[in-house]
Amino acid sequence: MTKSLSSLLACAALAFAIPAGAAEPAASSLPGHYYLQGVMETGSELLLKKDGTFEWVLSYGNTDQQASGAWRVTGDTVTLVAGNGGKEPQFRVFEEAEMRIQKPAEAGLWVAIVGFPQVGPMAGVEVKFEAHSGKTATAVSVANGDAIVRMPASERWVRAGLRRQGATTDYQWLAVPAARAQERIAAFAVTDPQWLRGQAFQKLALRIVDGGLKVDDADNGLSRGLYAKPASNQ
């Protein structure tokens, strides 16, 4: 009797162990490129990377959207969580050849322009202005990329510290060229233009189905579409 019960328990343990082991290959097969299927006049691509991060882009008409961050699997659901992955933007001073500034800033104002040359402005960058005397003032760049503070005419601008608004990292300090300091207006370029784009979503759930991943959100305009890998990569 005891031997029979032990055998049954061993079989039961084995039965429960099989699905857990079988789930691993399915999860490990998820990374790769996916392309949106079944949505008219819309192109979208999803890249699930093996390191647990993702990149997502979508285009329809004249609208382009993007998101990046981390992905995780729970049961039959893949959840995309947008974020910067712990990375922070890096900046440099605009070269004079890249400048399009025609006149100095108004008296009493210092202006920092943040963006990417010939691409566009970057909002949400905290700029700390520092004068030769040590006096500082802080402003955040707005939609047109401008961060503006008031400073007495007796002060001379020597450097600027930049970081993403809300970041707890140290400022990235850059010396202000003499000509720019004299005109009280300088421009700073983010080194990666991807930072100019906002995240299209904060979180997106995709259900694992036959053939790929389906947006698991009835209110989402892509809920009828399917993200599928190319046939050769299935």
C-alpha atoms as one frame of an Amber mdcrd trajectory, in Angstrom:
protein
   0.000   0.000   0.000   2.777   2.388   0.962   4.761   1.534  -2.119   1.696
   2.085  -4.325   1.029   5.506  -2.780   4.668   6.532  -3.255   4.478   5.545
  -6.874   1.343   7.607  -7.384   2.940  10.655  -5.750   6.021  10.283  -7.918
   3.842  10.120 -11.039   1.861  13.147  -9.906   5.044  15.138  -9.295   6.277
  14.202 -12.746   2.981  15.242 -14.311   3.160  18.685 -12.731   6.820  19.116
 -13.670   6.242  18.567 -17.394   4.209  21.744 -18.114   6.724  23.915 -16.256
   9.540  22.524 -18.341   7.485  22.808 -21.522   6.804  26.518 -20.885  10.465
  27.466 -21.093  10.970  26.837 -24.828   7.812  28.891 -25.579   9.102  31.871
 -23.573  12.575  31.610 -25.047  11.112  31.675 -28.560   9.408  35.046 -28.023
  12.366  37.374 -28.761  12.576  38.592 -32.342  11.016  40.956 -34.872   7.228
  41.145 -35.183   5.222  43.027 -37.801   1.622  44.184 -37.480  -0.841  42.273
 -39.655  -4.491  42.958 -40.465  -4.657  46.751 -39.945  -5.230  48.796 -43.096
  -2.815  51.620 -43.994  -0.830  51.102 -40.796   2.720  49.845 -40.434   4.097
  48.756 -37.108   7.096  46.776 -35.932   7.903  45.300 -32.543  11.343  44.049
 -31.545  11.552  41.918 -28.416  15.203  41.620 -27.422  16.725  38.731 -25.510
  17.965  41.119 -22.819  14.367  41.895 -21.821  14.063  45.241 -23.613  11.883
  46.173 -26.571  11.529  48.730 -29.347   8.169  49.540 -30.969   7.324  51.842
 -33.883   4.071  52.615 -35.682   3.270  54.739 -38.741  -0.063  55.724 -40.209
  -0.651  58.697 -42.484   1.685  61.494 -41.388   1.880  60.201 -37.820   4.843
  58.314 -36.409   4.889  56.902 -32.882   7.490  54.998 -30.927   8.074  53.412
 -27.563  10.895  51.502 -25.900  11.506  49.951 -22.522  11.284  46.523 -20.901
   9.065  43.511 -21.567   7.980  40.654 -19.324   5.921  37.474 -19.630   3.167
  36.410 -17.224   1.161  33.379 -18.246  -0.026  33.946 -21.803   0.563  37.702
 -21.712   3.544  39.775 -22.800   3.531  43.216 -21.164   5.485  46.110 -22.621
   6.450  48.769 -20.075   7.808  51.938 -21.643  10.799  53.615 -20.045  14.366
  54.686 -20.631  15.889  51.468 -19.361  17.943  53.391 -16.834  19.663  55.398
 -19.573  19.852  59.182 -19.605  20.335  61.551 -22.560  23.787  62.911 -23.322
  24.398  66.437 -24.585  26.991  68.505 -26.426  27.332  72.157 -27.439  26.098
  73.056 -30.917  28.887  73.744 -33.407  28.838  77.309 -34.735  28.102  75.937
 -38.223  24.928  74.361 -36.814  23.703  77.571 -35.223  20.813  79.498 -36.725
  20.764  82.254 -34.110  20.726  85.695 -35.707  20.720  88.008 -32.682  21.635
  87.993 -28.983  19.120  87.356 -26.208  17.292  90.291 -24.664  19.196  92.138
 -21.976  18.782  90.502 -18.587  17.921  87.083 -20.072  20.025  83.976 -20.649
  18.649  81.473 -23.142  19.591  77.816 -23.586  18.158  76.108 -26.675  17.977
  72.304 -26.462  17.365  70.011 -29.420  18.976  68.176 -32.303  20.436  70.073
 -35.311  18.033  70.223 -38.266  15.635  67.801 -36.552  13.848  69.673 -33.808
  13.649  70.911 -30.196  13.665  68.846 -27.015  11.322  69.721 -24.182  11.653
  68.585 -20.583  15.371  69.215 -20.108  16.399  70.841 -16.847  19.131  73.417
 -17.487  21.222  74.883 -14.676  22.901  78.149 -15.702  26.086  79.052 -13.841
  27.780  82.462 -13.855  31.473  83.214 -13.317  30.596  84.497  -9.837  29.058
  81.143  -8.936  25.491  82.434  -9.110  23.086  79.856 -10.598  19.549  79.739
 -11.959  17.518  76.822 -13.299  14.853  76.468 -15.990  13.250  73.599 -17.931
  13.102  73.611 -21.729   9.585  74.017 -23.155   8.044  72.784 -26.412  10.265
  74.975 -28.607  13.392  73.808 -26.756  14.020  77.093 -24.932  15.012  77.299
 -21.260  15.200  80.932 -20.097  16.337  82.574 -16.862  16.889  86.147 -15.716
  20.399  87.261 -14.806  21.877  90.672 -13.929  23.930  92.384 -16.634  27.002
  92.166 -14.349  27.032  88.355 -14.534  28.932  86.340 -17.169  27.701  82.915
 -18.239  30.419  80.229 -18.021  28.737  76.828 -18.121  25.428  74.968 -18.215
  24.392  71.709 -16.556  21.777  69.600 -18.334  19.700  66.591 -17.317  16.248
  65.199 -18.034  13.499  66.797 -15.970  12.764  64.616 -12.961  16.074  62.743
 -13.186  18.096  62.253 -10.024  21.388  61.859 -11.872  24.093  64.526 -11.784
  23.987  67.370 -14.295  26.110  66.992 -17.404  28.153  70.198 -17.371  29.193
  71.902 -20.607  31.301  75.047 -21.030  29.546  77.875 -22.842  31.649  79.238
 -25.757  32.786  82.834 -25.240  30.800  84.161 -28.220  27.641  82.492 -26.959
  28.206  83.786 -23.429  28.612  87.302 -24.743  25.280  87.086 -26.570  23.637
  85.304 -23.620  22.219  82.594 -25.859  23.621  79.111 -26.504  22.378  75.844
 -28.005  22.881  72.317 -26.725  22.312  69.173 -28.779  21.129  65.836 -27.443
  23.393  63.216 -29.019  20.560  60.777 -29.835  17.519  62.247 -31.659  15.334
  59.425 -30.315  15.025  61.489 -27.112  13.028  64.080 -29.063  10.139  61.629
 -29.347   7.729  60.919 -26.541   6.582  57.425 -25.589   3.379  56.357 -27.383
   2.199  54.409 -24.322   3.221  53.642 -20.763   2.099  50.013 -20.772   0.738
  47.664 -23.429  -0.421  44.057 -22.977  -0.093  41.515 -25.805  -1.710  38.085
 -25.608   0.262  35.109 -26.914  -1.899  33.438 -29.587  -1.343  31.081 -32.487
   0.743  32.928 -35.022   2.049  35.722 -32.825   1.008  38.404 -30.336  -2.363
  40.152 -30.222  -2.971  43.480 -28.475  -4.951  42.536 -25.362  -6.856  45.806
 -25.003 -10.399  46.262 -26.321 -10.033  50.055 -26.265  -6.867  50.034 -28.342
  -7.227  50.791 -32.042  -4.892  47.899 -32.873  -6.861  45.279 -30.927  -7.856
  43.479 -34.152  -4.330  43.325 -35.445  -1.752  40.617 -34.923   1.975  41.053
 -34.449   3.584  38.150 -36.276   7.133  37.138 -37.069   8.095  36.671 -40.726
   7.237  33.149 -41.905  10.900  32.088 -42.016  11.331  33.074 -38.346   8.269
  31.332 -36.906
